[in-house]
Every structure is written in C-alpha cells, then in structure tokens.
C-alpha cells in the first residue's frame, strides 16, 4: 500500500528553522519526483518545492526561494524540507506528495501532477 508520512512540524518563532521529513513506502520511491505543498486556513493549497527522482533537479516557489531547501535520500525512502528564516506567513499544514513522473512537471509544483499524498504536518510560526 502506497503511503507517505510527514513529520517534523511544530511551533517556531519568526526567524527560526524546522526540518520536515517525508517517509514513503509501498512504491518504488526512486522512480518518482516528490513535492512539498502547504495549505493555510482559508487559502488554496500552494506548491512549495519539488525534487526529481534522483535529486538532480529541484524547484521552489518564489515565496520560499533562498530560505527552503529540498533534498532526498533514496536509500531511506525519505525527502526532507529544510526551512530557515521562517516567517509568520509560512504557517500552514505541509504535505508531501508523489509526482506521476520522475521529473518535476511544474515549476512551482502543481497539485494536479501529484497522485499520492501524505496526511500533513502543522507548521506554526509565531511569537
């Protein structure tokens, strides 16, 4: 059974850092690009970042460029999102998802290109 499980969310002060993890199982992980998305209350889901199947290509939403870094460890079936210099507007539920392809088909990632989703992890940036 295909499964994606996010972790690492929490409460952090503005300017702080968090690292999110997405652990996958039930499919050939290194065949697929993986993306991170987020959804704040009352807002549309937003594509944050994507990494290709072997990690050679990445992309980011303009709102997080220079602050967030996506990476993956295919030996551990895990994708990470390192988030630095966090801002209150980064507050959202963060989801990881598996792309239908080995490459990142949208820049930034588009929800319609992703077929399998995790349950999400809450990130709150506040004093």
Tab-separated table of C-alpha atoms in Angstrom:
chain	number	residue	atom	x	y	z
A	1	UNK	CA	0.000	0.000	0.000
A	2	UNK	CA	1.424	3.345	-1.067
A	3	UNK	CA	1.977	5.628	1.915
A	4	UNK	CA	3.631	8.973	2.602
A	5	UNK	CA	4.105	10.148	6.180
A	6	UNK	CA	5.229	13.661	7.078
A	7	UNK	CA	6.833	14.689	10.355
A	8	UNK	CA	8.886	17.495	11.853
A	9	UNK	CA	6.307	20.233	12.098
A	10	UNK	CA	5.801	22.341	15.192
A	11	UNK	CA	5.760	25.805	16.702
A	12	UNK	CA	8.747	28.038	15.971
A	13	UNK	CA	9.487	31.712	16.402
A	14	UNK	CA	9.973	34.000	13.389
A	15	UNK	CA	13.491	33.627	12.057
A	16	UNK	CA	13.733	30.064	13.303
A	17	UNK	CA	14.205	26.790	11.440
A	18	UNK	CA	12.487	23.451	11.053
A	19	UNK	CA	13.247	20.339	9.019
A	20	UNK	CA	10.318	18.363	7.688
A	21	UNK	CA	10.636	14.714	6.683
A	22	UNK	CA	8.503	12.644	4.330
A	23	UNK	CA	8.933	8.873	4.551
A	24	UNK	CA	7.498	6.805	1.718
A	25	UNK	CA	6.556	3.153	1.441
A	26	UNK	CA	4.637	0.845	-0.869
A	27	UNK	CA	6.126	2.007	-4.171
A	28	UNK	CA	9.453	2.319	-5.959
A	29	UNK	CA	10.459	5.574	-4.345
A	30	UNK	CA	13.418	6.381	-6.570
A	31	UNK	CA	11.244	6.317	-9.705
A	32	UNK	CA	9.236	9.409	-8.787
A	33	UNK	CA	9.695	13.095	-8.168
A	34	UNK	CA	8.413	14.243	-4.775
A	35	UNK	CA	6.866	17.588	-3.942
A	36	UNK	CA	6.024	19.632	-0.879
A	37	UNK	CA	2.834	21.660	-0.691
A	38	UNK	CA	1.230	23.763	2.010
A	39	UNK	CA	-2.225	24.991	2.839
A	40	UNK	CA	-3.035	27.797	5.243
A	41	UNK	CA	-6.535	28.237	6.705
A	42	UNK	CA	-8.866	29.764	4.149
A	43	UNK	CA	-6.297	29.619	1.364
A	44	UNK	CA	-5.668	27.439	-1.666
A	45	UNK	CA	-3.070	24.698	-1.491
A	46	UNK	CA	0.270	26.062	-2.686
A	47	UNK	CA	3.153	24.222	-4.328
A	48	UNK	CA	6.328	24.853	-2.309
A	49	UNK	CA	9.089	22.726	-3.800
A	50	UNK	CA	9.804	19.645	-5.875
A	51	UNK	CA	12.765	17.306	-6.326
A	52	UNK	CA	13.291	14.903	-9.208
A	53	UNK	CA	13.581	11.149	-8.717
A	54	UNK	CA	17.366	11.113	-8.305
A	55	UNK	CA	17.650	14.554	-6.773
A	56	UNK	CA	19.368	16.215	-9.698
A	57	UNK	CA	16.696	18.833	-10.258
A	58	UNK	CA	14.761	20.978	-7.818
A	59	UNK	CA	12.415	23.937	-7.944
A	60	UNK	CA	10.869	26.319	-5.447
A	61	UNK	CA	8.006	28.758	-5.136
A	62	UNK	CA	9.205	32.363	-5.233
A	63	UNK	CA	7.940	32.852	-1.687
A	64	UNK	CA	10.457	30.345	-0.272
A	65	UNK	CA	13.458	30.673	-2.593
A	66	UNK	CA	16.668	31.212	-0.663
A	67	UNK	CA	15.074	30.062	2.619
A	68	UNK	CA	13.923	26.482	1.976
A	69	UNK	CA	15.977	23.568	0.683
A	70	UNK	CA	14.576	20.254	-0.538
A	71	UNK	CA	16.658	17.080	-0.558
A	72	UNK	CA	16.150	13.327	-0.679
A	73	UNK	CA	17.817	10.139	0.498
A	74	UNK	CA	16.632	7.324	-1.743
A	75	UNK	CA	18.319	4.707	0.448
A	76	UNK	CA	15.962	5.792	3.251
A	77	UNK	CA	12.896	6.489	1.051
A	78	UNK	CA	12.850	9.965	2.562
A	79	UNK	CA	12.526	13.536	1.306
A	80	UNK	CA	13.402	16.493	3.503
A	81	UNK	CA	12.421	20.146	3.518
A	82	UNK	CA	14.830	22.340	5.444
A	83	UNK	CA	13.077	25.592	6.299
A	84	UNK	CA	15.157	28.527	7.512
A	85	UNK	CA	14.336	32.166	8.270
A	86	UNK	CA	10.728	31.218	8.868
A	87	UNK	CA	8.060	33.892	8.675
A	88	UNK	CA	4.526	34.017	10.110
A	89	UNK	CA	3.198	33.683	6.557
A	90	UNK	CA	4.838	30.246	6.337
A	91	UNK	CA	2.268	28.977	8.837
A	92	UNK	CA	0.325	26.147	7.198
A	93	UNK	CA	-0.200	22.420	7.045
A	94	UNK	CA	2.620	20.986	4.935
A	95	UNK	CA	2.040	17.949	2.737
A	96	UNK	CA	4.357	15.794	0.685
A	97	UNK	CA	3.185	14.066	-2.449
A	98	UNK	CA	4.479	11.729	-5.141
A	99	UNK	CA	4.554	13.063	-8.698
A	100	UNK	CA	3.184	10.941	-11.528
A	101	UNK	CA	6.575	11.273	-13.264
A	102	UNK	CA	10.287	11.003	-12.448
A	103	UNK	CA	10.774	14.718	-13.131
A	104	UNK	CA	9.186	17.816	-11.610
A	105	UNK	CA	6.496	18.561	-14.163
A	106	UNK	CA	5.622	22.031	-12.885
A	107	UNK	CA	7.601	24.990	-11.579
A	108	UNK	CA	6.436	25.518	-8.902
A	109	UNK	CA	4.748	22.134	-8.464
A	110	UNK	CA	1.080	21.762	-9.435
A	111	UNK	CA	-1.300	19.645	-7.363
A	112	UNK	CA	-2.792	18.013	-10.459
A	113	UNK	CA	0.559	16.384	-11.291
A	114	UNK	CA	0.702	14.531	-7.976
A	115	UNK	CA	-1.204	11.338	-7.346
A	116	UNK	CA	-0.463	10.316	-3.775
A	117	UNK	CA	-0.496	12.496	-0.681
A	118	UNK	CA	0.521	12.337	2.962
A	119	UNK	CA	-1.689	13.430	5.840
A	120	UNK	CA	0.230	16.643	6.544
A	121	UNK	CA	2.194	18.190	9.394
A	122	UNK	CA	1.364	21.532	11.011
A	123	UNK	CA	3.947	24.330	10.952
A	124	UNK	CA	3.186	27.396	13.047
A	125	UNK	CA	5.479	30.439	13.019
A	126	UNK	CA	4.583	32.780	15.836
A	127	UNK	CA	5.907	34.632	18.854
